[in-house]
């Protein structure tokens, strides 16, 4: 083992080629990338990252650089569990959730990347290995697109090799949502995996009404129908709506997922490795879901998460996120017959274009 010699934090504001929107976050013109590079005493390096949809990146980067770095430097780099708990409890009083957990996630990802690189293994094999080919869907951020534009975007994703599609719902009137879901179902055909995402837009009663209206269109799931704080509300929608529910991208700990799962409030637990506590927490959430015979899906950071789901026998779909880093990494995600392939490179296999990112430093 080798001790952590130093950490390095980066903060970059990356403009999107097209301004995106959903029902809650409004227009998204750029996303913030916060990176964490961990180097050990032997000179080996692991890289992690987290991201925001445009705000709070500065707070996350500041926590990584000012608070977390002094807590971890000098510790054994392979002791990922000990380091996770040390940081979690050291920052717990002022930072349970929010930017602190995003920062911890970036650190934890970097430590697991370093561990896998030192072991000369791809991350998914270090985590146990199940199947390197993971079913993958295209996550469209497309609320304001016309039907024609929505279907054109879908055709583009099909041409890239996707064999499952997610679209946004949560417009001011349910009739518009139903019309677009209907058009998408007709375009894709019966049996094609189709998910919808409301981004927390509705009340419980509105969500039940929407779910019932979507029943004829054979959805794989309805995602985030209401605010993440309402566990009982999700359980009511599960019981009354008639559509499976995916939730979890806004949950920040293993224990929050435990409350959802134990309450019968979710069909597809959906952790995001960049904000749930990193690889350490994501894998615990996936195992918890497995114990309840639930499939696990993911949100964001597909280049990392493909490794995690490739190590889970209960994996369902990997989300290929709209905030892809393809322009700034050497090896973008590879799709084959609807499957995302976990790479055989050591670690998570992401190599950033650091000079390119430096031009976007925030």
mmCIF file of C-alpha atoms in Angstrom:
data_model
loop_
_atom_site.group_PDB
_atom_site.id
_atom_site.type_symbol
_atom_site.label_atom_id
_atom_site.label_comp_id
_atom_site.label_asym_id
_atom_site.label_seq_id
_atom_site.Cartn_x
_atom_site.Cartn_y
_atom_site.Cartn_z
ATOM 1 C CA UNK A 1 0.000 0.000 0.000
ATOM 2 C CA UNK A 2 1.035 3.627 -0.455
ATOM 3 C CA UNK A 3 -0.029 6.701 1.412
ATOM 4 C CA UNK A 4 -1.839 9.644 -0.179
ATOM 5 C CA UNK A 5 0.752 12.286 -0.999
ATOM 6 C CA UNK A 6 -1.544 15.025 -2.274
ATOM 7 C CA UNK A 7 -4.853 15.839 -3.923
ATOM 8 C CA UNK A 8 -5.633 18.358 -6.646
ATOM 9 C CA UNK A 9 -9.019 19.947 -7.306
ATOM 10 C CA UNK A 10 -10.236 21.417 -10.592
ATOM 11 C CA UNK A 11 -13.378 23.416 -11.403
ATOM 12 C CA UNK A 12 -14.510 23.866 -15.004
ATOM 13 C CA UNK A 13 -17.584 25.426 -16.563
ATOM 14 C CA UNK A 14 -18.433 23.504 -19.734
ATOM 15 C CA UNK A 15 -20.913 25.079 -22.146
ATOM 16 C CA UNK A 16 -23.458 22.792 -23.768
ATOM 17 C CA UNK A 17 -23.800 22.857 -27.560
ATOM 18 C CA UNK A 18 -27.557 23.345 -27.136
ATOM 19 C CA UNK A 19 -29.323 24.871 -24.124
ATOM 20 C CA UNK A 20 -31.259 22.095 -22.378
ATOM 21 C CA UNK A 21 -34.336 22.235 -20.158
ATOM 22 C CA UNK A 22 -36.550 20.128 -17.931
ATOM 23 C CA UNK A 23 -39.632 20.742 -15.800
ATOM 24 C CA UNK A 24 -37.808 21.922 -12.680
ATOM 25 C CA UNK A 25 -34.252 23.153 -13.270
ATOM 26 C CA UNK A 26 -35.140 25.526 -16.095
ATOM 27 C CA UNK A 27 -32.701 26.259 -18.900
ATOM 28 C CA UNK A 28 -29.264 24.654 -18.583
ATOM 29 C CA UNK A 29 -26.642 26.368 -20.747
ATOM 30 C CA UNK A 30 -23.577 24.823 -19.103
ATOM 31 C CA UNK A 31 -22.608 22.294 -16.487
ATOM 32 C CA UNK A 32 -19.853 22.508 -13.893
ATOM 33 C CA UNK A 33 -17.256 19.741 -13.710
ATOM 34 C CA UNK A 34 -15.374 19.338 -10.440
ATOM 35 C CA UNK A 35 -12.390 16.989 -10.601
ATOM 36 C CA UNK A 36 -10.313 15.336 -7.884
ATOM 37 C CA UNK A 37 -6.863 13.920 -8.624
ATOM 38 C CA UNK A 38 -5.333 11.797 -5.859
ATOM 39 C CA UNK A 39 -1.624 10.926 -5.997
ATOM 40 C CA UNK A 40 0.080 8.411 -3.734
ATOM 41 C CA UNK A 41 3.643 8.335 -2.468
ATOM 42 C CA UNK A 42 4.676 6.065 -5.368
ATOM 43 C CA UNK A 43 3.495 8.608 -7.930
ATOM 44 C CA UNK A 44 0.366 6.723 -9.023
ATOM 45 C CA UNK A 45 -2.759 8.782 -9.658
ATOM 46 C CA UNK A 46 -6.492 8.208 -9.463
ATOM 47 C CA UNK A 47 -9.094 10.589 -10.874
ATOM 48 C CA UNK A 48 -12.641 11.276 -9.759
ATOM 49 C CA UNK A 49 -15.233 13.853 -10.616
ATOM 50 C CA UNK A 50 -18.659 15.208 -9.825
ATOM 51 C CA UNK A 51 -20.798 17.799 -11.594
ATOM 52 C CA UNK A 52 -23.620 20.295 -11.204
ATOM 53 C CA UNK A 53 -26.229 21.633 -13.616
ATOM 54 C CA UNK A 54 -24.685 25.094 -13.429
ATOM 55 C CA UNK A 55 -24.478 26.246 -9.807
ATOM 56 C CA UNK A 56 -22.798 25.248 -6.502
ATOM 57 C CA UNK A 57 -19.695 23.925 -8.252
ATOM 58 C CA UNK A 58 -17.563 26.487 -6.438
ATOM 59 C CA UNK A 59 -18.779 25.284 -3.057
ATOM 60 C CA UNK A 60 -18.071 21.658 -3.962
ATOM 61 C CA UNK A 61 -14.572 22.453 -5.236
ATOM 62 C CA UNK A 62 -13.845 24.529 -2.140
ATOM 63 C CA UNK A 63 -14.838 21.656 0.162
ATOM 64 C CA UNK A 64 -12.596 19.274 -1.770
ATOM 65 C CA UNK A 65 -9.603 21.593 -1.615
ATOM 66 C CA UNK A 66 -9.996 23.208 1.821
ATOM 67 C CA UNK A 67 -11.743 20.600 3.948
ATOM 68 C CA UNK A 68 -11.190 17.145 2.462
ATOM 69 C CA UNK A 69 -7.562 17.383 1.327
ATOM 70 C CA UNK A 70 -6.153 17.870 4.863
ATOM 71 C CA UNK A 71 -8.340 15.001 6.137
ATOM 72 C CA UNK A 72 -6.938 12.433 3.703
ATOM 73 C CA UNK A 73 -3.355 13.341 2.916
ATOM 74 C CA UNK A 74 -0.984 10.899 4.614
ATOM 75 C CA UNK A 75 -3.583 8.115 4.937
ATOM 76 C CA UNK A 76 -3.290 4.715 3.267
ATOM 77 C CA UNK A 77 -4.791 5.140 -0.200
ATOM 78 C CA UNK A 78 -6.248 1.617 -0.311
ATOM 79 C CA UNK A 79 -8.293 2.146 2.860
ATOM 80 C CA UNK A 80 -11.299 3.444 0.950
ATOM 81 C CA UNK A 81 -13.827 2.426 3.600
ATOM 82 C CA UNK A 82 -11.875 3.997 6.452
ATOM 83 C CA UNK A 83 -11.281 7.198 4.488
ATOM 84 C CA UNK A 84 -14.955 7.436 3.488
ATOM 85 C CA UNK A 85 -16.130 7.242 7.093
ATOM 86 C CA UNK A 86 -13.394 9.585 8.298
ATOM 87 C CA UNK A 87 -14.470 12.291 5.843
ATOM 88 C CA UNK A 88 -18.214 11.658 6.269
ATOM 89 C CA UNK A 89 -18.119 12.080 10.038
ATOM 90 C CA UNK A 90 -15.548 14.871 10.080
ATOM 91 C CA UNK A 91 -17.828 16.993 7.867
ATOM 92 C CA UNK A 92 -21.179 15.599 9.011
ATOM 93 C CA UNK A 93 -22.358 18.408 11.293
ATOM 94 C CA UNK A 94 -22.103 21.141 8.666
ATOM 95 C CA UNK A 95 -22.299 19.003 5.580
ATOM 96 C CA UNK A 96 -24.689 16.069 5.695
ATOM 97 C CA UNK A 97 -25.747 16.157 2.040
ATOM 98 C CA UNK A 98 -25.379 18.880 -0.567
ATOM 99 C CA UNK A 99 -21.965 19.956 -1.887
ATOM 100 C CA UNK A 100 -20.157 17.994 0.822
ATOM 101 C CA UNK A 101 -21.422 14.637 -0.456
ATOM 102 C CA UNK A 102 -20.666 15.637 -4.043
ATOM 103 C CA UNK A 103 -17.100 16.410 -2.949
ATOM 104 C CA UNK A 104 -16.812 13.133 -1.028
ATOM 105 C CA UNK A 105 -18.119 11.292 -4.095
ATOM 106 C CA UNK A 106 -15.388 12.747 -6.312
ATOM 107 C CA UNK A 107 -12.739 11.767 -3.765
ATOM 108 C CA UNK A 108 -14.080 8.239 -3.384
ATOM 109 C CA UNK A 109 -14.202 7.719 -7.155
ATOM 110 C CA UNK A 110 -10.580 8.854 -7.389
ATOM 111 C CA UNK A 111 -9.523 6.447 -4.638
ATOM 112 C CA UNK A 112 -11.233 3.497 -6.324
ATOM 113 C CA UNK A 113 -9.680 4.465 -9.655
ATOM 114 C CA UNK A 114 -6.277 4.560 -7.961
ATOM 115 C CA UNK A 115 -6.884 1.214 -6.259
ATOM 116 C CA UNK A 116 -7.879 -0.453 -9.529
ATOM 117 C CA UNK A 117 -4.932 1.078 -11.377
ATOM 118 C CA UNK A 118 -2.523 -0.200 -8.723
ATOM 119 C CA UNK A 119 -4.121 -3.654 -8.991
ATOM 120 C CA UNK A 120 -3.825 -3.417 -12.802
ATOM 121 C CA UNK A 121 -7.512 -4.257 -13.177
ATOM 122 C CA UNK A 122 -10.509 -2.544 -14.753
ATOM 123 C CA UNK A 123 -12.720 -1.203 -11.990
ATOM 124 C CA UNK A 124 -15.640 -3.533 -12.723
ATOM 125 C CA UNK A 125 -13.420 -6.574 -12.188
ATOM 126 C CA UNK A 126 -12.016 -5.200 -8.939
ATOM 127 C CA UNK A 127 -15.621 -4.746 -7.771
ATOM 128 C CA UNK A 128 -16.429 -8.389 -8.463
ATOM 129 C CA UNK A 129 -17.298 -8.491 -12.153
ATOM 130 C CA UNK A 130 -20.616 -9.751 -13.516
ATOM 131 C CA UNK A 131 -21.023 -8.784 -17.179
ATOM 132 C CA UNK A 132 -19.082 -6.128 -19.068
ATOM 133 C CA UNK A 133 -22.062 -5.443 -21.372
ATOM 134 C CA UNK A 134 -24.671 -3.271 -19.650
ATOM 135 C CA UNK A 135 -28.089 -2.381 -21.181
ATOM 136 C CA UNK A 136 -28.037 1.355 -21.845
ATOM 137 C CA UNK A 137 -30.610 4.045 -22.591
ATOM 138 C CA UNK A 138 -30.285 7.541 -24.024
ATOM 139 C CA UNK A 139 -31.413 10.108 -21.466
ATOM 140 C CA UNK A 140 -32.893 12.995 -23.436
ATOM 141 C CA UNK A 141 -33.229 16.477 -21.886
ATOM 142 C CA UNK A 142 -35.971 17.442 -24.275
ATOM 143 C CA UNK A 143 -38.989 18.914 -22.498
ATOM 144 C CA UNK A 144 -39.420 21.856 -24.848
ATOM 145 C CA UNK A 145 -38.803 20.032 -28.123
ATOM 146 C CA UNK A 146 -41.618 19.794 -30.657
ATOM 147 C CA UNK A 147 -42.849 16.321 -31.554
ATOM 148 C CA UNK A 148 -40.874 16.429 -34.803
ATOM 149 C CA UNK A 149 -37.693 17.506 -33.003
ATOM 150 C CA UNK A 150 -38.226 14.896 -30.301
ATOM 151 C CA UNK A 151 -38.572 12.107 -32.840
ATOM 152 C CA UNK A 152 -35.569 13.391 -34.803
ATOM 153 C CA UNK A 153 -33.473 13.337 -31.609
ATOM 154 C CA UNK A 154 -34.695 9.813 -30.972
ATOM 155 C CA UNK A 155 -33.712 8.693 -34.466
ATOM 156 C CA UNK A 156 -30.259 10.120 -33.844
ATOM 157 C CA UNK A 157 -29.953 8.100 -30.654
ATOM 158 C CA UNK A 158 -31.141 4.943 -32.388
ATOM 159 C CA UNK A 159 -28.492 5.493 -35.055
ATOM 160 C CA UNK A 160 -25.852 5.675 -32.300
ATOM 161 C CA UNK A 161 -26.843 2.204 -31.125
ATOM 162 C CA UNK A 162 -29.241 2.914 -28.258
ATOM 163 C CA UNK A 163 -32.023 0.384 -27.784
ATOM 164 C CA UNK A 164 -33.847 2.169 -24.956
ATOM 165 C CA UNK A 165 -34.961 5.819 -24.716
ATOM 166 C CA UNK A 166 -35.980 8.203 -21.926
ATOM 167 C CA UNK A 167 -37.907 11.424 -22.518
ATOM 168 C CA UNK A 168 -38.997 14.306 -20.303
ATOM 169 C CA UNK A 169 -42.526 14.973 -19.054
ATOM 170 C CA UNK A 170 -43.910 17.565 -16.657
ATOM 171 C CA UNK A 171 -45.339 20.184 -19.001
ATOM 172 C CA UNK A 172 -47.988 22.612 -17.721
ATOM 173 C CA UNK A 173 -50.803 20.433 -19.073
ATOM 174 C CA UNK A 174 -50.940 16.645 -18.874
ATOM 175 C CA UNK A 175 -52.573 16.429 -22.300
ATOM 176 C CA UNK A 176 -49.337 17.652 -23.928
ATOM 177 C CA UNK A 177 -47.296 15.069 -22.046
ATOM 178 C CA UNK A 178 -49.616 12.252 -23.059
ATOM 179 C CA UNK A 179 -49.569 13.362 -26.709
ATOM 180 C CA UNK A 180 -45.772 13.287 -26.821
ATOM 181 C CA UNK A 181 -45.533 9.957 -25.007
ATOM 182 C CA UNK A 182 -48.097 8.555 -27.432
ATOM 183 C CA UNK A 183 -46.123 9.857 -30.425
ATOM 184 C CA UNK A 184 -42.936 8.348 -29.038
ATOM 185 C CA UNK A 185 -44.555 4.967 -28.426
ATOM 186 C CA UNK A 186 -45.985 4.896 -31.929
ATOM 187 C CA UNK A 187 -42.584 5.863 -33.350
ATOM 188 C CA UNK A 188 -40.642 3.241 -31.386
ATOM 189 C CA UNK A 189 -43.187 0.445 -31.661
ATOM 190 C CA UNK A 190 -44.576 -1.956 -29.088
ATOM 191 C CA UNK A 191 -42.155 -3.473 -26.618
ATOM 192 C CA UNK A 192 -39.345 -0.957 -27.132
ATOM 193 C CA UNK A 193 -38.066 0.181 -23.674
ATOM 194 C CA UNK A 194 -39.370 3.719 -23.052
ATOM 195 C CA UNK A 195 -38.948 5.675 -19.831
ATOM 196 C CA UNK A 196 -40.270 9.130 -18.847
ATOM 197 C CA UNK A 197 -38.832 11.597 -16.329
ATOM 198 C CA UNK A 198 -40.865 14.318 -14.569
ATOM 199 C CA UNK A 199 -37.956 15.852 -12.592
ATOM 200 C CA UNK A 200 -40.006 16.195 -9.374
ATOM 201 C CA UNK A 201 -42.663 18.365 -11.045
ATOM 202 C CA UNK A 202 -45.929 17.133 -9.558
ATOM 203 C CA UNK A 203 -47.863 16.739 -6.342
ATOM 204 C CA UNK A 204 -48.753 13.182 -5.337
ATOM 205 C CA UNK A 205 -52.275 13.449 -6.765
ATOM 206 C CA UNK A 206 -50.999 14.951 -10.019
ATOM 207 C CA UNK A 207 -48.431 12.182 -10.299
ATOM 208 C CA UNK A 208 -51.038 9.454 -9.769
ATOM 209 C CA UNK A 209 -53.227 11.039 -12.450
ATOM 210 C CA UNK A 210 -50.269 11.247 -14.849
ATOM 211 C CA UNK A 211 -49.157 7.678 -14.140
ATOM 212 C CA UNK A 212 -52.632 6.352 -14.866
ATOM 213 C CA UNK A 213 -52.724 8.338 -18.117
ATOM 214 C CA UNK A 214 -49.401 6.758 -19.150
ATOM 215 C CA UNK A 215 -50.480 3.160 -18.464
ATOM 216 C CA UNK A 216 -51.539 2.440 -22.093
ATOM 217 C CA UNK A 217 -48.040 3.288 -23.341
ATOM 218 C CA UNK A 218 -46.209 0.470 -21.524
ATOM 219 C CA UNK A 219 -43.530 2.545 -19.820
ATOM 220 C CA UNK A 220 -40.494 0.866 -18.304
ATOM 221 C CA UNK A 221 -40.720 3.461 -15.556
ATOM 222 C CA UNK A 222 -41.876 6.931 -14.526
ATOM 223 C CA UNK A 223 -38.938 8.751 -12.962
ATOM 224 C CA UNK A 224 -38.953 11.290 -10.127
ATOM 225 C CA UNK A 225 -42.662 12.155 -10.215
ATOM 226 C CA UNK A 226 -42.475 14.237 -7.002
ATOM 227 C CA UNK A 227 -39.940 15.781 -4.624
ATOM 228 C CA UNK A 228 -37.384 13.307 -3.215
ATOM 229 C CA UNK A 229 -38.235 14.177 0.396
ATOM 230 C CA UNK A 230 -41.690 12.582 0.201
ATOM 231 C CA UNK A 231 -41.091 8.856 0.706
ATOM 232 C CA UNK A 232 -44.720 8.149 1.641
ATOM 233 C CA UNK A 233 -45.883 10.016 -1.458
ATOM 234 C CA UNK A 234 -43.746 7.814 -3.695
ATOM 235 C CA UNK A 235 -45.250 4.760 -2.016
ATOM 236 C CA UNK A 236 -48.778 6.083 -2.747
ATOM 237 C CA UNK A 237 -47.889 6.611 -6.414
ATOM 238 C CA UNK A 238 -46.464 3.085 -6.570
ATOM 239 C CA UNK A 239 -49.700 1.655 -5.168
ATOM 240 C CA UNK A 240 -52.181 3.769 -7.134
ATOM 241 C CA UNK A 241 -50.460 4.786 -10.363
ATOM 242 C CA UNK A 242 -50.000 1.483 -12.124
ATOM 243 C CA UNK A 243 -46.524 2.373 -13.477
ATOM 244 C CA UNK A 244 -43.102 1.371 -12.037
ATOM 245 C CA UNK A 245 -41.240 4.245 -10.349
ATOM 246 C CA UNK A 246 -37.541 5.129 -10.630
ATOM 247 C CA UNK A 247 -36.046 7.507 -8.066
ATOM 248 C CA UNK A 248 -32.799 8.316 -6.336
ATOM 249 C CA UNK A 249 -30.713 10.794 -8.308
ATOM 250 C CA UNK A 250 -31.397 13.373 -5.589
ATOM 251 C CA UNK A 251 -30.820 11.039 -2.656
ATOM 252 C CA UNK A 252 -27.489 11.523 -0.943
ATOM 253 C CA UNK A 253 -26.842 8.460 1.197
ATOM 254 C CA UNK A 254 -27.288 4.740 1.629
ATOM 255 C CA UNK A 255 -29.734 5.434 4.458
ATOM 256 C CA UNK A 256 -32.034 7.553 2.306
ATOM 257 C CA UNK A 257 -32.206 4.688 -0.191
ATOM 258 C CA UNK A 258 -32.949 2.299 2.684
ATOM 259 C CA UNK A 259 -35.978 4.394 3.634
ATOM 260 C CA UNK A 260 -37.309 4.309 0.064
ATOM 261 C CA UNK A 261 -36.719 0.607 -0.473
ATOM 262 C CA UNK A 262 -38.040 -0.533 2.898
ATOM 263 C CA UNK A 263 -41.158 1.623 2.415
ATOM 264 C CA UNK A 264 -42.030 0.130 -0.967
ATOM 265 C CA UNK A 265 -41.551 3.557 -2.557
ATOM 266 C CA UNK A 266 -39.383 2.697 -5.561
ATOM 267 C CA UNK A 267 -39.256 0.052 -8.303
ATOM 268 C CA UNK A 268 -35.865 1.059 -9.728
ATOM 269 C CA UNK A 269 -33.433 2.602 -7.207
ATOM 270 C CA UNK A 270 -31.365 5.136 -9.159
ATOM 271 C CA UNK A 271 -28.157 6.277 -7.441
ATOM 272 C CA UNK A 272 -25.747 8.741 -9.035
ATOM 273 C CA UNK A 273 -22.156 7.814 -8.182
ATOM 274 C CA UNK A 274 -21.150 11.491 -8.254
ATOM 275 C CA UNK A 275 -23.582 12.581 -5.529
ATOM 276 C CA UNK A 276 -24.568 9.554 -3.422
ATOM 277 C CA UNK A 277 -21.145 9.114 -1.796
ATOM 278 C CA UNK A 278 -19.074 7.639 -4.615
ATOM 279 C CA UNK A 279 -18.287 4.069 -5.596
ATOM 280 C CA UNK A 280 -18.331 2.886 -1.969
ATOM 281 C CA UNK A 281 -21.898 4.086 -1.405
ATOM 282 C CA UNK A 282 -23.209 3.185 -4.870
ATOM 283 C CA UNK A 283 -22.218 -0.460 -4.510
ATOM 284 C CA UNK A 284 -23.848 -0.691 -1.070
ATOM 285 C CA UNK A 285 -27.060 0.780 -2.499
ATOM 286 C CA UNK A 286 -26.970 -1.744 -5.347
ATOM 287 C CA UNK A 287 -26.499 -4.635 -2.902
ATOM 288 C CA UNK A 288 -29.318 -3.315 -0.730
ATOM 289 C CA UNK A 289 -31.595 -3.264 -3.788
ATOM 290 C CA UNK A 290 -30.507 -6.807 -4.634
ATOM 291 C CA UNK A 291 -31.485 -7.976 -1.143
ATOM 292 C CA UNK A 292 -35.001 -6.651 -1.831
ATOM 293 C CA UNK A 293 -35.061 -8.271 -5.305
ATOM 294 C CA UNK A 294 -35.070 -4.863 -7.020
ATOM 295 C CA UNK A 295 -33.214 -3.918 -10.202
ATOM 296 C CA UNK A 296 -30.806 -0.998 -9.881
ATOM 297 C CA UNK A 297 -30.361 1.691 -12.516
ATOM 298 C CA UNK A 298 -28.177 4.808 -12.538
ATOM 299 C CA UNK A 299 -28.074 8.541 -13.118
ATOM 300 C CA UNK A 300 -25.253 10.470 -14.755
ATOM 301 C CA UNK A 301 -21.518 9.797 -15.073
ATOM 302 C CA UNK A 302 -22.026 6.887 -17.431
ATOM 303 C CA UNK A 303 -18.296 6.499 -18.105
ATOM 304 C CA UNK A 304 -17.790 5.539 -14.451
ATOM 305 C CA UNK A 305 -21.136 3.927 -13.739
ATOM 306 C CA UNK A 306 -20.810 1.386 -16.557
ATOM 307 C CA UNK A 307 -18.162 -0.287 -14.361
ATOM 308 C CA UNK A 308 -20.424 -0.331 -11.315
ATOM 309 C CA UNK A 309 -23.432 -1.827 -13.073
ATOM 310 C CA UNK A 310 -21.116 -4.310 -14.813
ATOM 311 C CA UNK A 311 -20.398 -5.648 -11.321
ATOM 312 C CA UNK A 312 -24.089 -5.941 -10.313
ATOM 313 C CA UNK A 313 -26.205 -9.022 -11.074
ATOM 314 C CA UNK A 314 -29.341 -6.921 -10.465
ATOM 315 C CA UNK A 315 -28.427 -4.114 -12.856
ATOM 316 C CA UNK A 316 -31.127 -2.887 -15.210
ATOM 317 C CA UNK A 317 -30.215 0.096 -17.412
ATOM 318 C CA UNK A 318 -27.272 2.475 -17.505
ATOM 319 C CA UNK A 319 -28.227 6.052 -18.292
ATOM 320 C CA UNK A 320 -26.107 7.721 -20.972
ATOM 321 C CA UNK A 321 -26.411 11.229 -19.664
ATOM 322 C CA UNK A 322 -26.975 14.439 -21.609
ATOM 323 C CA UNK A 323 -23.927 16.024 -19.947
ATOM 324 C CA UNK A 324 -21.521 13.694 -21.721
ATOM 325 C CA UNK A 325 -17.824 14.491 -21.464
ATOM 326 C CA UNK A 326 -16.987 13.015 -24.856
ATOM 327 C CA UNK A 327 -15.179 16.165 -26.034
ATOM 328 C CA UNK A 328 -12.841 16.107 -23.045
ATOM 329 C CA UNK A 329 -11.996 12.420 -22.614
ATOM 330 C CA UNK A 330 -9.874 10.132 -24.730
ATOM 331 C CA UNK A 331 -12.203 7.121 -24.837
ATOM 332 C CA UNK A 332 -15.953 7.891 -24.903
ATOM 333 C CA UNK A 333 -18.501 5.233 -23.959
ATOM 334 C CA UNK A 334 -18.741 2.369 -26.467
ATOM 335 C CA UNK A 335 -22.164 0.966 -27.448
ATOM 336 C CA UNK A 336 -22.732 -2.389 -29.101
ATOM 337 C CA UNK A 337 -26.212 -3.741 -29.868
ATOM 338 C CA UNK A 338 -27.765 -1.567 -27.161
ATOM 339 C CA UNK A 339 -25.144 -2.495 -24.560
ATOM 340 C CA UNK A 340 -22.594 -0.140 -23.023
ATOM 341 C CA UNK A 341 -19.258 -1.909 -22.703
ATOM 342 C CA UNK A 342 -17.174 -1.518 -19.552
ATOM 343 C CA UNK A 343 -13.615 -0.957 -20.829
ATOM 344 C CA UNK A 344 -10.724 -3.277 -20.008
ATOM 345 C CA UNK A 345 -8.385 -0.364 -19.274
ATOM 346 C CA UNK A 346 -7.030 -0.217 -15.727
ATOM 347 C CA UNK A 347 -9.135 1.781 -13.284
ATOM 348 C CA UNK A 348 -12.281 3.373 -14.679
ATOM 349 C CA UNK A 349 -10.353 4.092 -17.842
ATOM 350 C CA UNK A 350 -11.235 7.787 -18.178
ATOM 351 C CA UNK A 351 -8.361 9.957 -19.447
ATOM 352 C CA UNK A 352 -9.223 13.653 -19.362
ATOM 353 C CA UNK A 353 -7.943 16.229 -21.831
ATOM 354 C CA UNK A 354 -6.461 18.382 -19.096
ATOM 355 C CA UNK A 355 -5.091 21.105 -21.445
ATOM 356 C CA UNK A 356 -8.497 21.345 -23.117
ATOM 357 C CA UNK A 357 -10.272 21.595 -19.767
ATOM 358 C CA UNK A 358 -7.811 24.244 -18.563
ATOM 359 C CA UNK A 359 -9.304 26.659 -21.099
ATOM 360 C CA UNK A 360 -12.654 26.304 -19.319
ATOM 361 C CA UNK A 361 -11.391 26.736 -15.751
ATOM 362 C CA UNK A 362 -13.911 28.546 -13.575
#
